Amino acid sequence: MNAEQAVRAYHELSKHRPDAYAPGPGQLDWATQPAPFRRYQGVRLIELWQRPQEESPAYDAVFAGPLPNPVALDRASLSQLLYDSLALSAWKEAGGNRWALRVNPSSGNLHPTEAYLLLPPSVLGEQALLAHYAPDQHALEVRAELPGVLGGDLATALPPGGFLLGLASIAWREAWKYGERAYRYCQHDLGHALACLSIAASIQGWQVRVLRSVAEPRLDGVLGLDREGFAEAEHADCLLWIGPPQSQAFTLPERLLTGLAAMDLAGLPNRLSRQQREWPELQRVQTLCRAPVLPEPTWSVTPGQTQNDNPGLPLRPILHRRRSAQAMDGRSGIQAELLYAWLHRLLPSNSPVPFAVTGEAAQVDLLLFVHRVQGLEPGLYWLARDDGLAQGGMRADFLWQRVHAELPLYRLLPGDARGVSAFLSCGQNIASDGCVAVAMLARFDAALARGAHHYPRLYWECGLIGQLLYLEAEAAGLSGTGIGCFFDDQVHELLELADSRWQSLYHFTLGRAVWDERLSTAPAYPDVRRPEERVDE
């Protein structure tokens, strides 16, 4: 079995069906629930700062317009980037239990994604650093101070004013609840994080790009994740350049990569669970899907029409108040113009931030279940995000009627789609009680034909889309939520797909949330640590 066949086998194994869910734990073992935060014992901690959320650019400005002039890379700007992307957003409490929410969304609020920074000299002190971001403290844990030659190599390799950030996944965090399907959730959570970082970086005038010149299997060594002491495996998914926009790609020299992998590291990673269950296919697909060195992308985003639907609305408060709805009211509706504005934002040409971050062309289209949209007939619709309509191989009775002059939005079938949307989302009423529900369908065969490493990238794109839907809903005073539980093949049967050219990878719903008033909310951090109020160490 080659890599493509093995990935296909994993995808089939991890599908939910009405009569058999994907292999999972069956019931939750609360005694082995993973700790929510990765921490390193015995390391130096660098406290970060944040400014009040009200000190914010306009919401619409960051997506389609040119980036502002880049700010200097220092402790203040680095702190703000992490605060606006990967930090805690609040604490919740009910019945004596307390848990954290974060700016970046996550399946089941389990947060498999971890961040590691490679900072050149003179950003946080004289020496270059390898550090882990600890969101519970909004602080950096220093794993290594790079020796002089190695720090010099890093400074020489990077364009001025930027740094490297690696994202990694702890699959056990998701597997504890979701079993073999956890790899899917880790990867669209990574897409959420990519979107959060891209949006937060744009506030600083910085670009975020996946660095394609380092093979992913090497990243574990570069970030120190292959060393002894990890009770739960943690694997790097990507390495990002964050800094002033670059017109040309750059590569990291072999001496730097080798030196980073050989460094002595400080700190012992904490144990997240007293024991864990192995999921062999989850581990297998993770190994198969790691990307080799990739050529630079031939695809780029050319900004389209700038959208300004939210004049005067600040961005940062929306980033920090984003929540995943647990229920919708089943009554509220929206105007069609609002839905069109949301869909406009999801076209890559209209939103270089965040869709240019991966360097990949769009591979995901949207199947919409329109429930309560005034001015648009209820029913099934299709948004062709890459401007290419691929209707072959689907139901013969689909209408394919274009319903908007500017959007590639097509009516497939009119009628009440609430029942079918709830059924397809594992019987969850939240998919029918919102204004609109979405199934994200990827060009599966075309992606895998280019290599197994494109499989996780399909989920990354779904996560990018999901994060924009979260923010668009919040900007409109509504809410959204991602739905990872759905009946894969029943979605395909609805479309009468005879093959695997399209696969449904992620569902989403938007509407007016019903919040549980038994929950109390506390600030993410006890106070706002402003740069101008700092005390030098």
XYZ file of C-alpha atoms in Angstrom:
537
model
C 0.000 0.000 0.000
C 1.526 3.326 -1.053
C 1.165 6.593 0.868
C -1.889 7.783 -1.080
C -3.688 4.482 -0.567
C -2.849 4.523 3.139
C -4.223 8.052 3.551
C -7.394 7.024 1.750
C -7.686 4.033 4.078
C -7.325 6.296 7.121
C -9.929 8.686 5.744
C -12.400 5.835 5.284
C -11.653 4.427 8.745
C -12.205 7.820 10.395
C -15.614 8.479 8.823
C -18.770 8.653 10.925
C -21.805 6.727 9.704
C -25.355 6.597 11.095
C -24.859 2.985 12.181
C -21.184 3.170 13.209
C -19.111 6.097 14.376
C -15.365 6.235 13.706
C -13.259 4.164 16.157
C -13.122 6.079 19.421
C -12.965 5.604 23.182
C -16.701 4.994 23.496
C -16.880 6.938 26.740
C -14.692 9.592 28.296
C -12.201 8.526 30.950
C -12.111 11.695 33.028
C -9.228 10.346 35.093
C -6.967 10.541 32.019
C -8.223 13.838 30.614
C -5.134 15.652 29.253
C -3.936 18.781 31.028
C -4.898 21.820 28.927
C -1.440 23.425 28.894
C 1.986 22.188 27.849
C 4.582 23.583 30.248
C 8.332 23.092 30.645
C 9.703 22.739 34.154
C 12.912 24.495 35.148
C 13.059 27.122 32.387
C 13.383 30.889 32.381
C 10.032 32.639 31.910
C 9.722 35.881 29.936
C 6.533 37.755 30.776
C 4.704 39.266 27.827
C 2.449 42.301 27.645
C -0.774 43.325 25.985
C -2.583 46.528 25.223
C -6.298 47.095 25.860
C -8.426 45.560 23.153
C -9.983 48.934 22.339
C -6.641 50.081 20.896
C -7.452 48.479 17.590
C -7.512 48.965 13.840
C -10.801 48.718 11.974
C -12.178 45.229 11.457
C -12.365 45.398 7.661
C -8.950 47.000 7.187
C -6.845 43.897 7.803
C -8.316 41.602 5.174
C -8.110 43.055 1.679
C -6.240 46.328 1.930
C -2.445 46.678 1.781
C -0.639 45.954 5.022
C 0.371 48.978 7.100
C 4.041 49.764 7.510
C 5.637 46.971 9.573
C 6.330 47.758 13.197
C 9.660 46.953 14.798
C 10.050 43.422 16.129
C 10.455 43.776 19.874
C 8.909 42.558 23.090
C 5.847 44.774 22.756
C 4.968 43.817 19.172
C 5.709 40.125 19.755
C 3.558 40.174 22.884
C 0.674 41.758 21.018
C 0.869 39.249 18.170
C 0.553 36.283 20.537
C -2.106 37.996 22.648
C -4.287 38.584 19.578
C -3.860 35.069 18.154
C -3.052 32.249 20.602
C -3.727 33.669 24.073
C -6.548 32.958 26.507
C -9.727 34.941 25.908
C -11.615 34.174 29.152
C -12.131 31.734 32.009
C -15.439 29.935 32.455
C -16.753 28.294 35.609
C -19.758 26.139 36.496
C -20.442 23.605 39.223
C -16.996 23.981 40.731
C -15.241 23.333 37.393
C -13.122 26.011 35.762
C -11.724 26.030 32.228
C -10.089 28.450 29.824
C -11.225 29.707 26.421
C -8.748 30.862 23.807
C -8.598 33.283 20.916
C -7.919 30.376 18.515
C -10.813 27.910 18.252
C -10.371 24.204 18.927
C -12.424 21.027 18.600
C -13.938 20.243 21.978
C -11.847 23.088 23.478
C -9.014 20.529 23.702
C -6.306 22.625 21.981
C -3.727 20.274 20.483
C -1.814 23.176 18.880
C 1.423 24.443 20.466
C 3.654 27.319 19.327
C 7.460 27.610 19.371
C 9.430 30.721 18.422
C 12.918 31.092 16.961
C 13.885 34.686 17.684
C 17.037 36.324 16.293
C 19.396 38.248 18.580
C 18.342 41.574 20.118
C 14.613 40.861 20.131
C 14.412 39.633 23.729
C 17.912 40.244 24.973
C 21.240 39.943 23.216
C 21.048 36.254 22.341
C 18.840 34.424 19.896
C 16.221 32.192 21.556
C 14.151 29.074 21.096
C 11.035 29.570 23.232
C 7.657 27.945 23.815
C 4.530 30.074 24.175
C 2.622 29.389 27.421
C -0.872 30.864 26.903
C -1.977 30.262 30.499
C 0.645 32.778 31.630
C 0.926 34.785 28.393
C 4.645 34.222 28.638
C 7.538 32.592 26.823
C 9.409 29.602 28.230
C 13.043 29.740 27.098
C 14.188 26.311 25.984
C 17.559 27.477 24.625
C 19.737 30.523 24.184
C 21.421 29.960 20.849
C 25.243 30.062 21.014
C 26.915 32.968 19.270
C 27.667 31.299 15.945
C 24.259 29.633 15.752
C 22.486 32.846 16.713
C 24.482 34.652 14.035
C 23.479 32.037 11.475
C 19.817 32.588 12.370
C 20.144 36.361 12.122
C 21.908 36.079 8.752
C 19.384 33.595 7.341
C 16.292 35.654 8.180
C 15.235 38.853 6.448
C 15.466 41.814 8.839
C 12.603 42.473 11.211
C 11.085 38.994 11.385
C 11.269 35.622 13.100
C 10.204 31.989 12.781
C 7.265 30.367 14.533
C 6.609 26.634 14.512
C 3.197 25.098 15.132
C 2.998 21.578 16.540
C 0.195 19.200 17.534
C -0.251 16.917 20.530
C -2.603 14.372 18.982
C -3.414 12.720 22.321
C -5.312 15.830 23.411
C -7.885 15.157 20.678
C -7.601 11.352 20.643
C -8.613 11.196 24.315
C -12.108 12.202 23.191
C -12.242 11.446 19.469
C -10.008 8.402 18.897
C -8.789 7.745 15.355
C -10.631 10.784 13.939
C -8.395 13.069 16.018
C -5.893 13.722 13.210
C -8.613 15.550 11.296
C -9.340 17.797 14.261
C -5.678 18.532 14.907
C -5.291 19.714 11.331
C -8.297 22.000 11.067
C -7.368 23.385 14.488
C -4.000 24.154 12.927
C -5.866 25.998 10.163
C -7.681 28.023 12.828
C -4.312 28.938 14.374
C -2.860 29.911 10.975
C -5.774 32.265 10.401
C -5.466 33.772 13.876
C -1.737 34.389 13.437
C -2.174 35.823 9.945
C -4.857 38.281 11.076
C -2.983 39.315 14.227
C 0.258 39.760 12.268
C -1.441 41.975 9.696
C -2.243 44.449 12.484
C 1.537 44.819 12.908
C 2.152 45.131 9.168
C 3.654 41.629 9.102
C 3.254 38.811 6.654
C 2.756 35.158 7.675
C 3.882 32.446 5.250
C 4.479 28.724 5.564
C 8.188 28.101 5.001
C 8.342 25.379 2.360
C 12.113 24.914 2.176
C 12.412 22.696 5.289
C 11.074 19.143 5.206
C 8.485 18.663 7.948
C 10.157 15.545 9.462
C 13.157 17.760 10.306
C 11.058 20.242 12.241
C 10.741 18.031 15.324
C 14.498 18.289 15.782
C 14.619 22.007 14.988
C 11.948 22.745 17.625
C 13.268 20.259 20.190
C 10.294 17.893 20.055
C 12.338 14.753 19.372
C 14.157 14.777 22.713
C 13.559 12.473 25.656
C 10.990 13.368 28.279
C 7.789 13.683 26.239
C 5.234 11.330 27.762
C 2.799 12.352 25.000
C 4.140 12.642 21.466
C 4.226 16.126 19.995
C 4.997 16.696 16.315
C 5.687 19.838 14.334
C 3.238 20.610 11.528
C 4.722 23.705 9.909
C 7.298 26.466 10.240
C 6.192 30.040 9.566
C 7.964 33.214 8.568
C 6.439 36.197 10.378
C 7.721 39.653 9.570
C 7.827 42.371 6.906
C 6.414 41.177 3.544
C 8.951 39.418 1.335
C 8.805 39.416 -2.449
C 11.192 36.451 -2.698
C 11.457 33.200 -0.798
C 14.461 32.424 1.366
C 15.971 29.181 2.623
C 17.548 28.202 5.930
C 21.145 26.954 5.589
C 21.960 23.361 6.447
C 24.412 24.424 9.161
C 21.639 26.287 10.973
C 19.191 23.379 10.794
C 21.803 20.882 11.962
C 22.920 23.156 14.773
C 19.387 23.752 16.022
C 18.680 20.014 16.100
C 21.846 19.395 18.152
C 21.317 22.120 20.792
C 21.150 21.388 24.491
C 17.668 22.321 25.704
C 16.421 23.454 29.087
C 13.236 22.255 30.708
C 11.332 19.015 31.131
C 7.921 18.808 29.408
C 5.048 18.189 31.784
C 3.066 14.978 31.645
C -0.460 15.669 30.375
C -2.138 12.389 31.398
C -1.236 9.636 33.819
C -1.821 7.181 30.965
C -2.932 7.252 27.353
C -4.406 4.906 24.801
C -2.649 4.274 21.516
C -4.486 4.821 18.229
C -2.260 3.160 15.604
C -3.867 4.566 12.439
C -3.725 8.062 13.878
C 0.025 7.694 14.377
C 0.436 6.149 10.934
C -1.318 8.924 9.024
C 0.604 11.577 10.924
C 3.870 10.066 9.663
C 2.629 9.609 6.100
C 1.431 13.195 5.675
C 4.564 15.100 6.594
C 5.663 17.252 3.688
C 9.075 17.045 2.028
C 10.888 20.158 0.844
C 8.360 21.833 -1.443
C 8.866 24.124 -4.419
C 7.838 27.695 -3.998
C 4.166 28.250 -4.869
C 3.188 29.265 -8.351
C -0.128 30.509 -6.989
C -0.537 33.891 -5.354
C -3.425 36.015 -4.198
C -4.153 39.201 -6.093
C -6.389 41.361 -3.903
C -9.866 41.802 -5.273
C -12.552 44.230 -4.281
C -12.014 45.776 -0.856
C -14.989 45.216 1.412
C -16.021 47.720 4.066
C -19.272 46.405 5.539
C -18.441 47.224 9.151
C -17.329 50.884 9.245
C -15.934 51.935 12.612
C -15.998 48.404 14.032
C -12.733 47.612 15.905
C -11.012 44.297 15.217
C -9.361 43.322 18.500
C -12.503 43.044 20.640
C -13.965 40.683 18.037
C -10.839 38.503 18.116
C -11.072 38.170 21.887
C -14.798 37.745 22.338
C -15.172 35.019 19.691
C -16.963 32.043 21.204
C -18.221 28.714 19.883
C -22.001 28.554 20.248
C -23.408 25.463 21.941
C -27.001 26.017 20.760
C -28.924 28.298 18.374
C -32.358 29.797 19.033
C -34.039 28.307 15.952
C -35.917 31.559 15.225
C -33.588 34.387 14.268
C -32.826 35.169 10.666
C -30.514 37.421 8.666
C -30.780 39.512 5.530
C -29.407 38.066 2.302
C -26.969 40.988 1.999
C -25.290 39.903 5.227
C -24.844 36.349 3.950
C -23.430 37.707 0.698
C -20.933 39.798 2.676
C -19.831 36.700 4.608
C -19.363 34.706 1.408
C -17.541 37.603 -0.237
C -15.013 37.461 2.605
C -14.422 33.741 1.980
C -13.150 34.180 -1.580
C -9.328 34.025 -1.557
C -9.016 36.928 -3.991
C -10.941 39.124 -1.561
C -9.021 38.058 1.552
C -5.267 37.607 1.042
C -5.231 37.640 4.850
C -5.435 34.801 5.761
C -5.725 32.717 2.562
C -2.236 33.459 1.199
C -0.539 32.001 4.290
C -0.107 28.459 2.911
C 0.799 29.323 -0.671
C -1.822 26.841 -1.892
C -4.634 27.500 -4.342
C -8.195 27.073 -3.087
C -9.298 23.432 -2.911
C -12.450 23.798 -0.804
C -15.935 24.813 -1.967
C -18.996 25.285 0.230
C -22.341 23.507 0.259
C -24.791 25.852 1.998
C -27.997 24.870 3.770
C -29.939 28.133 3.797
C -32.601 28.173 6.537
C -33.566 31.716 7.586
C -32.176 34.266 5.147
C -34.614 36.978 4.130
C -34.306 37.641 0.424
C -32.894 34.201 -0.409
C -35.103 31.153 -0.862
C -34.426 28.285 1.600
C -32.605 25.338 0.100
C -29.220 24.031 -0.984
C -26.602 26.338 -2.536
C -23.023 26.017 -3.740
C -20.206 28.579 -3.431
C -17.387 27.957 -5.919
C -14.458 29.580 -4.107
C -11.886 29.109 -6.853
C -14.140 30.619 -9.563
C -14.202 27.262 -11.329
C -17.537 25.475 -11.284
C -17.068 21.710 -11.061
C -20.602 20.386 -11.248
C -19.820 17.165 -13.065
C -20.671 13.927 -11.292
C -23.373 15.421 -9.077
C -27.147 15.089 -9.033
C -28.867 15.541 -12.366
C -31.695 17.569 -10.811
C -29.438 20.275 -9.375
C -30.374 23.624 -10.915
C -26.993 25.411 -10.863
C -28.759 28.771 -11.064
C -26.461 31.682 -10.334
C -28.144 33.905 -7.746
C -25.683 36.798 -7.405
C -23.978 38.968 -10.004
C -20.598 39.108 -8.256
C -20.489 35.955 -6.137
C -20.053 32.483 -7.695
C -23.093 31.339 -5.690
C -25.495 28.829 -7.229
C -28.898 27.520 -6.190
C -28.964 23.723 -6.319
C -32.382 22.850 -4.886
C -35.097 24.950 -3.236
C -36.885 23.712 -0.135
C -36.621 23.256 3.609
C -33.108 21.950 4.336
C -33.280 22.056 8.134
C -33.984 18.376 8.664
C -31.300 17.138 6.319
C -28.657 19.533 7.702
C -29.313 18.335 11.264
C -29.259 14.675 10.220
C -25.988 15.054 8.317
C -24.356 16.748 11.332
C -24.815 13.624 13.467
C -28.373 14.606 14.363
C -27.295 17.872 16.023
C -30.069 20.458 15.990
C -27.561 23.281 16.074
C -27.081 22.706 12.331
C -30.782 23.362 11.663
C -31.444 26.011 14.330
C -29.073 28.585 12.865
C -29.628 30.897 9.916
C -27.367 28.931 7.613
C -25.228 25.786 7.846
C -22.186 24.939 5.750
C -20.457 21.753 4.617
C -16.893 22.295 3.390
C -16.138 19.989 0.469
C -12.581 19.513 -0.757
C -11.209 18.406 -4.109
C -9.960 15.229 -2.516
C -8.686 13.189 -5.471
C -6.904 16.151 -7.028
C -5.137 16.952 -3.760
C -3.969 13.410 -3.017
C -2.722 13.003 -6.567
C -0.142 15.689 -5.720
C 1.058 13.831 -2.632
C -0.109 12.580 0.758
C 1.117 15.783 2.424
C -1.745 17.659 0.757
C -4.256 15.782 2.913
C -3.703 17.870 6.080
C -3.534 21.030 3.992
C -7.145 20.512 2.964
C -8.074 20.693 6.648
C -5.872 23.766 7.081
C -7.942 25.502 4.406
C -11.141 24.455 6.165
C -9.780 25.928 9.397
C -8.967 29.216 7.642
C -12.541 29.366 6.339
C -13.955 28.461 9.744
C -12.060 31.201 11.537
C -13.336 33.846 9.112
C -16.881 32.569 9.610
C -16.436 32.872 13.378
C -15.267 36.473 13.052
C -17.891 37.470 10.488
C -20.637 36.162 12.762
C -19.222 38.002 15.779
C -18.915 41.207 13.762
C -22.649 40.939 12.968
C -23.602 40.367 16.613
C -24.235 36.673 15.968
C -22.262 33.496 16.630
C -20.884 30.480 14.832
C -19.540 27.087 15.678
C -17.542 24.415 13.916
C -19.055 20.935 13.713
C -16.576 18.090 13.464
C -19.169 15.323 13.823
C -21.013 14.624 10.582
C -21.894 11.623 8.444
C -19.288 11.847 5.706
C -20.729 9.558 3.071
C -24.309 10.673 3.610
C -23.222 14.183 2.595
C -21.773 12.669 -0.560
C -24.955 10.659 -1.149
C -27.001 13.860 -0.931
C -24.941 15.156 -3.852
C -25.052 11.730 -5.543
C -21.279 11.704 -5.881
C -20.238 8.481 -7.551
C -16.566 8.747 -6.615
C -14.219 10.455 -4.148
C -13.417 13.577 -6.149
C -15.165 15.631 -3.435
C -15.038 14.831 0.295
C -16.755 16.688 3.128
C -14.179 17.681 5.759
C -15.728 20.215 8.153
C -19.194 21.576 8.945
C -20.169 24.947 10.371
C -23.309 26.784 11.441
C -24.112 30.449 12.063
C -27.007 32.107 13.863
C -28.098 33.593 17.162
C -26.679 31.634 20.054
C -28.451 30.558 23.217
C -25.954 30.844 26.063
C -25.962 28.814 29.256
C -26.518 31.406 31.981
C -25.290 29.006 34.658
C -21.744 29.707 33.464
C -19.768 32.549 34.998
C -17.031 34.380 33.110
C -13.743 35.818 34.381
C -11.026 37.753 32.523
C -8.319 35.781 30.771
C -5.569 37.483 32.779
C -5.849 39.344 36.081
C -4.640 42.644 34.663
C -3.546 44.343 31.453
C 0.234 44.407 31.287
C 1.019 47.453 29.182
C 4.518 47.980 27.731
C 4.799 51.522 29.087
C 4.110 50.223 32.618
C 6.832 47.584 32.528
C 9.550 47.181 35.094
C 12.853 46.238 33.477
C 14.171 42.872 34.545
